[in-house]
Amino acid sequence: MQKVKMAAGITAKIGRFNANASARLVLRQKKSTIDFEDIMNSGKILICNFSKGLLGEDVSELFGIAVLAKLQLASLRRARLNQSERRPFYLYVDEFQNFATPSFVQLLSEARKYRLFLTIAEQSTSQQDDQQMVNVILANVGTVVCFRTGNPQDERVLLP
């Protein structure tokens, strides 16, 4: 009975992606035509719009997490290159809380050695589900820019 419930849950999630035209076009491809290593190592620019209004919340999150995972893997493969051959790659992620995974946040602590420079933005630290993730982010960022906060918790976390 437990297996049937699990299968039903998975089928429902896949069905939501299959019902979305954008997701269907991407997920049904046999091979990716985007070479993330080439983008990073050749100084190319990749702009992705994962607007929830355009794609829906589930698809937006799926695509964002998938692209960040691909960029993370491409970054880790840079270990094969000499430090001097690693071209700087600047990654800007808006609404980071929607795409943050524990493995990607772990990359924050190692990103510099792969010449991956991250700028992440979110409205409030309370948007992160995991306080440990907030701690890792704050421990590994070089600069924090903060405008007016509407959440007293943010002030306690961000102010010295």
PDB file of C-alpha atoms in Angstrom:
ATOM      1  CA  MET A   1       0.000   0.000   0.000  1.00  0.00           C
ATOM      2  CA  GLN A   2       2.865   2.388   0.848  1.00  0.00           C
ATOM      3  CA  LYS A   3       4.430   1.841  -2.611  1.00  0.00           C
ATOM      4  CA  VAL A   4       1.127   2.663  -4.295  1.00  0.00           C
ATOM      5  CA  LYS A   5       0.892   5.952  -2.365  1.00  0.00           C
ATOM      6  CA  MET A   6       4.486   6.848  -3.259  1.00  0.00           C
ATOM      7  CA  ALA A   7       3.896   6.038  -6.929  1.00  0.00           C
ATOM      8  CA  ALA A   8       0.722   8.130  -6.951  1.00  0.00           C
ATOM      9  CA  GLY A   9       2.594  11.109  -5.493  1.00  0.00           C
ATOM     10  CA  ILE A  10       5.398  10.830  -8.034  1.00  0.00           C
ATOM     11  CA  THR A  11       2.932  10.396 -10.890  1.00  0.00           C
ATOM     12  CA  ALA A  12       1.021  13.504  -9.778  1.00  0.00           C
ATOM     13  CA  LYS A  13       4.222  15.588  -9.736  1.00  0.00           C
ATOM     14  CA  ILE A  14       5.310  14.336 -13.148  1.00  0.00           C
ATOM     15  CA  GLY A  15       1.807  14.986 -14.454  1.00  0.00           C
ATOM     16  CA  ARG A  16       2.039  18.645 -13.412  1.00  0.00           C
ATOM     17  CA  PHE A  17       5.262  19.050 -15.393  1.00  0.00           C
ATOM     18  CA  ASN A  18       3.821  17.164 -18.350  1.00  0.00           C
ATOM     19  CA  ALA A  19       0.788  19.475 -18.379  1.00  0.00           C
ATOM     20  CA  ASN A  20       3.028  22.539 -18.753  1.00  0.00           C
ATOM     21  CA  ALA A  21       4.007  23.190 -22.395  1.00  0.00           C
ATOM     22  CA  SER A  22       7.405  24.699 -21.524  1.00  0.00           C
ATOM     23  CA  ALA A  23       8.310  21.839 -19.214  1.00  0.00           C
ATOM     24  CA  ARG A  24       7.144  19.280 -21.758  1.00  0.00           C
ATOM     25  CA  LEU A  25       9.397  20.757 -24.457  1.00  0.00           C
ATOM     26  CA  VAL A  26      12.438  20.723 -22.186  1.00  0.00           C
ATOM     27  CA  LEU A  27      11.908  17.431 -20.376  1.00  0.00           C
ATOM     28  CA  ARG A  28      11.206  15.405 -23.504  1.00  0.00           C
ATOM     29  CA  GLN A  29      14.555  16.247 -25.098  1.00  0.00           C
ATOM     30  CA  LYS A  30      16.868  13.261 -25.397  1.00  0.00           C
ATOM     31  CA  LYS A  31      20.006  15.365 -25.128  1.00  0.00           C
ATOM     32  CA  SER A  32      20.763  18.796 -23.736  1.00  0.00           C
ATOM     33  CA  THR A  33      22.058  21.289 -26.268  1.00  0.00           C
ATOM     34  CA  ILE A  34      23.348  23.639 -23.585  1.00  0.00           C
ATOM     35  CA  ASP A  35      27.034  23.146 -22.807  1.00  0.00           C
ATOM     36  CA  PHE A  36      27.444  24.721 -19.381  1.00  0.00           C
ATOM     37  CA  GLU A  37      31.192  24.087 -19.286  1.00  0.00           C
ATOM     38  CA  ASP A  38      31.623  25.923 -22.577  1.00  0.00           C
ATOM     39  CA  ILE A  39      29.502  28.811 -21.322  1.00  0.00           C
ATOM     40  CA  MET A  40      31.649  29.147 -18.209  1.00  0.00           C
ATOM     41  CA  ASN A  41      35.033  28.598 -19.837  1.00  0.00           C
ATOM     42  CA  SER A  42      34.455  30.730 -22.942  1.00  0.00           C
ATOM     43  CA  GLY A  43      33.100  33.840 -21.251  1.00  0.00           C
ATOM     44  CA  LYS A  44      29.630  33.438 -22.697  1.00  0.00           C
ATOM     45  CA  ILE A  45      26.529  34.884 -21.112  1.00  0.00           C
ATOM     46  CA  LEU A  46      23.564  32.774 -20.061  1.00  0.00           C
ATOM     47  CA  ILE A  47      20.358  34.543 -19.089  1.00  0.00           C
ATOM     48  CA  CYS A  48      17.469  32.481 -17.749  1.00  0.00           C
ATOM     49  CA  ASN A  49      14.013  33.772 -16.926  1.00  0.00           C
ATOM     50  CA  PHE A  50      12.312  31.400 -14.529  1.00  0.00           C
ATOM     51  CA  SER A  51       9.397  33.697 -13.797  1.00  0.00           C
ATOM     52  CA  LYS A  52       6.693  31.947 -11.809  1.00  0.00           C
ATOM     53  CA  GLY A  53       4.166  34.019 -13.749  1.00  0.00           C
ATOM     54  CA  LEU A  54       5.371  32.572 -17.049  1.00  0.00           C
ATOM     55  CA  LEU A  55       6.183  29.006 -16.033  1.00  0.00           C
ATOM     56  CA  GLY A  56       4.223  28.315 -12.885  1.00  0.00           C
ATOM     57  CA  GLU A  57       5.781  27.788  -9.471  1.00  0.00           C
ATOM     58  CA  ASP A  58       6.709  24.098  -9.818  1.00  0.00           C
ATOM     59  CA  VAL A  59       8.267  24.410 -13.270  1.00  0.00           C
ATOM     60  CA  SER A  60      10.110  27.597 -12.333  1.00  0.00           C
ATOM     61  CA  GLU A  61      11.655  25.875  -9.325  1.00  0.00           C
ATOM     62  CA  LEU A  62      12.497  22.721 -11.293  1.00  0.00           C
ATOM     63  CA  PHE A  63      14.219  24.627 -14.104  1.00  0.00           C
ATOM     64  CA  GLY A  64      16.092  26.921 -11.719  1.00  0.00           C
ATOM     65  CA  ILE A  65      17.387  24.074  -9.590  1.00  0.00           C
ATOM     66  CA  ALA A  66      18.346  22.085 -12.701  1.00  0.00           C
ATOM     67  CA  VAL A  67      20.323  24.963 -14.238  1.00  0.00           C
ATOM     68  CA  LEU A  68      22.086  25.705 -10.948  1.00  0.00           C
ATOM     69  CA  ALA A  69      22.951  22.008 -10.590  1.00  0.00           C
ATOM     70  CA  LYS A  70      24.401  21.969 -14.117  1.00  0.00           C
ATOM     71  CA  LEU A  71      26.447  25.088 -13.372  1.00  0.00           C
ATOM     72  CA  GLN A  72      27.614  23.530 -10.123  1.00  0.00           C
ATOM     73  CA  LEU A  73      28.799  20.394 -11.939  1.00  0.00           C
ATOM     74  CA  ALA A  74      30.526  22.487 -14.596  1.00  0.00           C
ATOM     75  CA  SER A  75      32.254  24.433 -11.812  1.00  0.00           C
ATOM     76  CA  LEU A  76      33.469  21.273 -10.112  1.00  0.00           C
ATOM     77  CA  ARG A  77      34.841  19.973 -13.416  1.00  0.00           C
ATOM     78  CA  ARG A  78      37.074  23.039 -13.505  1.00  0.00           C
ATOM     79  CA  ALA A  79      39.263  21.209 -10.992  1.00  0.00           C
ATOM     80  CA  ARG A  80      40.861  19.578 -14.064  1.00  0.00           C
ATOM     81  CA  LEU A  81      42.090  22.978 -15.244  1.00  0.00           C
ATOM     82  CA  ASN A  82      45.094  24.786 -13.875  1.00  0.00           C
ATOM     83  CA  GLN A  83      44.093  27.673 -11.632  1.00  0.00           C
ATOM     84  CA  SER A  84      45.379  30.160 -14.230  1.00  0.00           C
ATOM     85  CA  GLU A  85      43.161  28.601 -16.942  1.00  0.00           C
ATOM     86  CA  ARG A  86      39.946  29.014 -14.962  1.00  0.00           C
ATOM     87  CA  ARG A  87      38.184  31.998 -16.451  1.00  0.00           C
ATOM     88  CA  PRO A  88      36.133  33.967 -13.920  1.00  0.00           C
ATOM     89  CA  PHE A  89      32.426  33.225 -14.167  1.00  0.00           C
ATOM     90  CA  TYR A  90      29.910  35.497 -12.487  1.00  0.00           C
ATOM     91  CA  LEU A  91      26.587  33.997 -11.492  1.00  0.00           C
ATOM     92  CA  TYR A  92      23.679  36.174 -10.379  1.00  0.00           C
ATOM     93  CA  VAL A  93      20.682  34.442  -8.804  1.00  0.00           C
ATOM     94  CA  ASP A  94      17.620  36.491  -7.902  1.00  0.00           C
ATOM     95  CA  GLU A  95      15.030  35.010  -5.533  1.00  0.00           C
ATOM     96  CA  PHE A  96      17.722  32.559  -4.432  1.00  0.00           C
ATOM     97  CA  GLN A  97      15.480  30.975  -1.802  1.00  0.00           C
ATOM     98  CA  ASN A  98      13.463  29.389  -4.627  1.00  0.00           C
ATOM     99  CA  PHE A  99      16.489  27.530  -6.002  1.00  0.00           C
ATOM    100  CA  ALA A 100      18.754  26.971  -2.992  1.00  0.00           C
ATOM    101  CA  THR A 101      19.645  23.365  -2.346  1.00  0.00           C
ATOM    102  CA  PRO A 102      22.018  22.137   0.374  1.00  0.00           C
ATOM    103  CA  SER A 103      24.536  20.954  -2.235  1.00  0.00           C
ATOM    104  CA  PHE A 104      24.533  24.304  -4.019  1.00  0.00           C
ATOM    105  CA  VAL A 105      24.899  26.224  -0.784  1.00  0.00           C
ATOM    106  CA  GLN A 106      27.874  23.973   0.004  1.00  0.00           C
ATOM    107  CA  LEU A 107      29.426  25.171  -3.256  1.00  0.00           C
ATOM    108  CA  LEU A 108      29.440  28.689  -1.790  1.00  0.00           C
ATOM    109  CA  SER A 109      32.336  27.692   0.441  1.00  0.00           C
ATOM    110  CA  GLU A 110      34.348  26.324  -2.497  1.00  0.00           C
ATOM    111  CA  ALA A 111      33.267  28.587  -5.354  1.00  0.00           C
ATOM    112  CA  ARG A 112      36.277  30.903  -5.325  1.00  0.00           C
ATOM    113  CA  LYS A 113      38.780  28.155  -6.067  1.00  0.00           C
ATOM    114  CA  TYR A 114      36.766  27.299  -9.191  1.00  0.00           C
ATOM    115  CA  ARG A 115      36.644  31.015 -10.109  1.00  0.00           C
ATOM    116  CA  LEU A 116      32.869  31.033  -9.691  1.00  0.00           C
ATOM    117  CA  PHE A 117      31.721  34.310  -8.187  1.00  0.00           C
ATOM    118  CA  LEU A 118      28.183  34.398  -6.869  1.00  0.00           C
ATOM    119  CA  THR A 119      25.763  37.209  -6.250  1.00  0.00           C
ATOM    120  CA  ILE A 120      22.579  35.996  -4.635  1.00  0.00           C
ATOM    121  CA  ALA A 121      19.527  38.045  -3.761  1.00  0.00           C
ATOM    122  CA  GLU A 122      16.453  37.419  -1.687  1.00  0.00           C
ATOM    123  CA  GLN A 123      13.930  39.593   0.088  1.00  0.00           C
ATOM    124  CA  SER A 124      14.415  38.216   3.591  1.00  0.00           C
ATOM    125  CA  THR A 125      16.561  35.667   5.398  1.00  0.00           C
ATOM    126  CA  SER A 126      13.337  34.196   6.763  1.00  0.00           C
ATOM    127  CA  GLN A 127      12.496  33.033   3.232  1.00  0.00           C
ATOM    128  CA  GLN A 128      15.107  30.295   3.627  1.00  0.00           C
ATOM    129  CA  ASP A 129      13.482  27.170   5.042  1.00  0.00           C
ATOM    130  CA  ASP A 130      16.682  26.082   6.746  1.00  0.00           C
ATOM    131  CA  GLN A 131      18.430  28.389   9.228  1.00  0.00           C
ATOM    132  CA  GLN A 132      21.643  26.411   8.759  1.00  0.00           C
ATOM    133  CA  MET A 133      21.530  27.403   5.092  1.00  0.00           C
ATOM    134  CA  VAL A 134      21.332  31.077   6.109  1.00  0.00           C
ATOM    135  CA  ASN A 135      24.342  30.574   8.379  1.00  0.00           C
ATOM    136  CA  VAL A 136      26.375  28.938   5.585  1.00  0.00           C
ATOM    137  CA  ILE A 137      25.449  31.709   3.163  1.00  0.00           C
ATOM    138  CA  LEU A 138      26.426  34.459   5.615  1.00  0.00           C
ATOM    139  CA  ALA A 139      29.674  32.686   6.526  1.00  0.00           C
ATOM    140  CA  ASN A 140      30.764  32.549   2.887  1.00  0.00           C
ATOM    141  CA  VAL A 141      29.701  35.832   1.357  1.00  0.00           C
ATOM    142  CA  GLY A 142      32.201  38.651   1.119  1.00  0.00           C
ATOM    143  CA  THR A 143      29.680  41.471   1.032  1.00  0.00           C
ATOM    144  CA  VAL A 144      26.158  41.811   2.366  1.00  0.00           C
ATOM    145  CA  VAL A 145      24.029  44.629   0.993  1.00  0.00           C
ATOM    146  CA  CYS A 146      20.891  45.254   2.978  1.00  0.00           C
ATOM    147  CA  PHE A 147      18.197  47.832   2.434  1.00  0.00           C
ATOM    148  CA  ARG A 148      15.290  48.553   4.754  1.00  0.00           C
ATOM    149  CA  THR A 149      14.039  45.355   6.341  1.00  0.00           C
ATOM    150  CA  GLY A 150      10.475  44.612   7.246  1.00  0.00           C
ATOM    151  CA  ASN A 151      11.364  41.641   9.383  1.00  0.00           C
ATOM    152  CA  PRO A 152      12.981  42.114  12.827  1.00  0.00           C
ATOM    153  CA  GLN A 153      14.601  38.679  12.480  1.00  0.00           C
ATOM    154  CA  ASP A 154      16.554  39.964   9.467  1.00  0.00           C
ATOM    155  CA  GLU A 155      17.976  42.779  11.575  1.00  0.00           C
ATOM    156  CA  ARG A 156      19.172  40.316  14.231  1.00  0.00           C
ATOM    157  CA  VAL A 157      20.773  38.089  11.584  1.00  0.00           C
ATOM    158  CA  LEU A 158      22.339  40.780   9.388  1.00  0.00           C
ATOM    159  CA  LEU A 159      23.400  43.548  11.741  1.00  0.00           C
ATOM    160  CA  PRO A 160      26.758  43.203  13.530  1.00  0.00           C
TER     161      PRO A 160
END
